C-alpha positions as YAML, in Angstrom:
chain: A
units: angstrom
residues:
- id: 1
  name: MET
  ca: [-7.81, 24.54, -2.39]
- id: 2
  name: ASP
  ca: [-4.62, 23.86, -4.14]
- id: 3
  name: GLU
  ca: [-4.67, 21.58, -7.17]
- id: 4
  name: ASP
  ca: [-2.28, 19.27, -5.77]
- id: 5
  name: ALA
  ca: [-4.20, 18.96, -2.70]
- id: 6
  name: ARG
  ca: [-7.38, 18.16, -4.74]
- id: 7
  name: ARG
  ca: [-5.50, 15.41, -6.42]
- id: 8
  name: TRP
  ca: [-4.24, 14.04, -3.32]
- id: 9
  name: ILE
  ca: [-8.06, 13.88, -2.16]
- id: 10
  name: ALA
  ca: [-9.05, 12.03, -5.30]
- id: 11
  name: ALA
  ca: [-6.04, 9.57, -5.20]
- id: 12
  name: SER
  ca: [-6.70, 8.64, -1.66]
- id: 13
  name: ALA
  ca: [-10.57, 8.12, -2.13]
- id: 14
  name: LEU
  ca: [-9.28, 5.63, -5.19]
- id: 15
  name: ILE
  ca: [-6.75, 3.70, -3.09]
- id: 16
  name: GLY
  ca: [-8.93, 3.45, -0.20]
- id: 17
  name: PHE
  ca: [-11.86, 2.04, -2.11]
- id: 18
  name: GLY
  ca: [-9.74, -0.18, -4.34]
- id: 19
  name: GLN
  ca: [-7.79, -1.45, -1.12]
- id: 20
  name: GLN
  ca: [-11.10, -2.15, 0.26]
- id: 21
  name: VAL
  ca: [-12.71, -3.97, -2.56]
- id: 22
  name: TYR
  ca: [-9.42, -5.96, -3.07]
- id: 23
  name: VAL
  ca: [-9.28, -6.99, 0.27]
- id: 24
  name: VAL
  ca: [-12.90, -8.86, 0.22]
- id: 25
  name: LEU
  ca: [-11.93, -10.14, -3.24]
- id: 26
  name: ARG
  ca: [-8.45, -11.65, -2.03]
- id: 27
  name: ASN
  ca: [-10.62, -14.29, 0.02]
- id: 28
  name: GLN
  ca: [-12.18, -15.56, -3.25]
- id: 29
  name: LEU
  ca: [-8.83, -15.47, -5.23]
- id: 30
  name: LEU
  ca: [-7.04, -17.62, -2.44]
- id: 31
  name: HIS
  ca: [-10.06, -20.21, -2.62]
- id: 32
  name: ASP
  ca: [-10.09, -20.15, -6.50]
- id: 33
  name: LEU
  ca: [-6.61, -20.83, -6.83]
- id: 34
  name: ASP
  ca: [-7.01, -23.88, -4.20]
- id: 35
  name: LEU
  ca: [-4.60, -21.97, -1.84]
- id: 36
  name: PRO
  ca: [-4.54, -22.68, 1.97]
- id: 37
  name: MET
  ca: [-6.95, -20.05, 4.01]
- id: 38
  name: ALA
  ca: [-4.54, -20.38, 6.49]
- id: 39
  name: LEU
  ca: [-2.27, -18.12, 3.88]
- id: 40
  name: LEU
  ca: [-4.51, -15.10, 4.61]
- id: 41
  name: GLY
  ca: [-3.32, -14.43, 7.89]
- id: 42
  name: ILE
  ca: [0.45, -14.54, 6.67]
- id: 43
  name: VAL
  ca: [-0.47, -12.02, 3.58]
- id: 44
  name: GLN
  ca: [-2.33, -9.65, 6.33]
- id: 45
  name: GLY
  ca: [0.49, -10.00, 8.93]
- id: 46
  name: MET
  ca: [3.09, -9.43, 6.26]
- id: 47
  name: GLY
  ca: [1.35, -6.20, 5.01]
- id: 48
  name: ALA
  ca: [1.40, -5.32, 8.57]
- id: 49
  name: VAL
  ca: [4.83, -5.92, 9.39]
- id: 50
  name: THR
  ca: [6.25, -4.12, 6.35]
- id: 51
  name: GLY
  ca: [4.07, -1.19, 7.00]
- id: 52
  name: VAL
  ca: [5.69, -1.09, 10.28]
- id: 53
  name: ILE
  ca: [9.42, -1.35, 8.87]
- id: 54
  name: ALA
  ca: [8.30, 1.54, 6.22]
- id: 55
  name: GLY
  ca: [7.16, 3.55, 9.43]
- id: 56
  name: VAL
  ca: [10.44, 2.99, 11.35]
- id: 57
  name: ALA
  ca: [12.42, 3.89, 7.94]
- id: 58
  name: GLY
  ca: [10.08, 6.89, 7.25]
- id: 59
  name: LEU
  ca: [11.13, 8.58, 10.61]
- id: 60
  name: TRP
  ca: [14.46, 8.62, 9.35]
- id: 61
  name: LEU
  ca: [13.96, 9.10, 5.84]
- id: 62
  name: LEU
  ca: [10.86, 11.33, 4.89]
- id: 63
  name: PRO
  ca: [12.49, 14.70, 6.52]
- id: 64
  name: LYS
  ca: [15.36, 14.17, 4.18]
- id: 65
  name: LEU
  ca: [12.99, 13.24, 0.72]
- id: 66
  name: PRO
  ca: [10.70, 15.62, -0.87]
- id: 67
  name: SER
  ca: [7.24, 14.44, 0.15]
- id: 68
  name: ALA
  ca: [6.18, 14.05, -3.58]
- id: 69
  name: TRP
  ca: [9.01, 11.71, -4.27]
- id: 70
  name: ALA
  ca: [7.81, 9.60, -1.00]
- id: 71
  name: LEU
  ca: [4.12, 9.90, -2.18]
- id: 72
  name: ARG
  ca: [4.75, 8.46, -5.97]
- id: 73
  name: SER
  ca: [7.17, 5.85, -4.23]
- id: 74
  name: GLY
  ca: [4.49, 4.76, -1.90]
- id: 75
  name: ALA
  ca: [1.78, 4.82, -4.67]
- id: 76
  name: LEU
  ca: [4.13, 2.81, -6.91]
- id: 77
  name: ALA
  ca: [4.91, 0.18, -4.29]
- id: 78
  name: ASN
  ca: [1.40, -0.04, -3.36]
- id: 79
  name: ALA
  ca: [-0.03, -0.43, -6.87]
- id: 80
  name: VAL
  ca: [2.69, -3.00, -7.70]
- id: 81
  name: GLY
  ca: [1.87, -4.91, -4.45]
- id: 82
  name: PHE
  ca: [-1.91, -5.03, -5.36]
- id: 83
  name: ALA
  ca: [-0.76, -6.21, -9.22]
- id: 84
  name: VAL
  ca: [1.43, -9.17, -7.76]
- id: 85
  name: GLN
  ca: [-1.26, -10.36, -5.69]
- id: 86
  name: VAL
  ca: [-3.80, -10.01, -8.32]
- id: 87
  name: GLY
  ca: [-1.52, -12.04, -10.73]
- id: 88
  name: ALA
  ca: [-0.29, -14.52, -7.86]
- id: 89
  name: THR
  ca: [-0.48, -17.92, -8.83]
- id: 90
  name: HIS
  ca: [1.53, -19.07, -5.60]
- id: 91
  name: ALA
  ca: [1.60, -18.41, -1.81]
- id: 92
  name: TRP
  ca: [4.69, -16.77, -1.98]
- id: 93
  name: GLN
  ca: [3.65, -14.31, -4.67]
- id: 94
  name: PHE
  ca: [0.80, -13.38, -2.37]
- id: 95
  name: VAL
  ca: [3.11, -12.74, 0.27]
- id: 96
  name: LEU
  ca: [5.49, -10.52, -1.70]
- id: 97
  name: GLY
  ca: [2.47, -8.41, -3.11]
- id: 98
  name: ALA
  ca: [0.94, -7.87, 0.52]
- id: 99
  name: ALA
  ca: [4.81, -6.74, 1.68]
- id: 100
  name: LEU
  ca: [5.03, -4.53, -1.12]
- id: 101
  name: ALA
  ca: [1.55, -3.12, -0.65]
- id: 102
  name: GLY
  ca: [1.76, -2.60, 3.04]
- id: 103
  name: PHE
  ca: [5.10, -0.85, 2.41]
- id: 104
  name: GLY
  ca: [3.39, 1.70, -0.22]
- id: 105
  name: ILE
  ca: [0.30, 2.28, 2.01]
- id: 106
  name: GLN
  ca: [2.58, 3.40, 5.13]
- id: 107
  name: THR
  ca: [4.89, 5.37, 2.95]
- id: 108
  name: LEU
  ca: [1.85, 7.20, 1.64]
- id: 109
  name: THR
  ca: [0.34, 7.86, 5.06]
- id: 110
  name: MET
  ca: [3.39, 9.21, 6.63]
- id: 111
  name: ALA
  ca: [4.27, 11.33, 3.45]
- id: 112
  name: SER
  ca: [0.94, 12.88, 3.22]
- id: 113
  name: GLY
  ca: [0.96, 14.86, 6.60]
- id: 114
  name: PRO
  ca: [3.78, 17.17, 5.45]
- id: 115
  name: PHE
  ca: [2.81, 17.39, 1.54]
- id: 116
  name: LEU
  ca: [-0.66, 18.63, 2.30]
- id: 117
  name: ALA
  ca: [0.54, 21.04, 5.15]
- id: 118
  name: ARG
  ca: [2.63, 22.92, 2.68]
- id: 119
  name: ARG
  ca: [-0.61, 23.10, 0.01]
- id: 120
  name: VAL
  ca: [-3.57, 23.73, 2.05]
...
């Protein structure tokens, strides 16, 4: 197996693990900041909405861009999205962070297939 493929597998495992741990801890963070728990639905929904937007945009853009570029962009958006949420003190920051993370994870998912197909 190609070294890039091994790196991708390791990165995917870390992203998946980190995302699942954070999703559980986000509830506690909202509670600790005295933000309304109703915000949780908006935060979850925003990630899904921007994921759909990334998916539609990706159908058009990803064939025109190198998959390595898309993987880096997706990883950066995902990391920034989670960092914004971790540092959030206001509701809008959680929503913005969720939007970035949703966009990033969808971009990563869509770019992964072509990237790996050329390497495995």
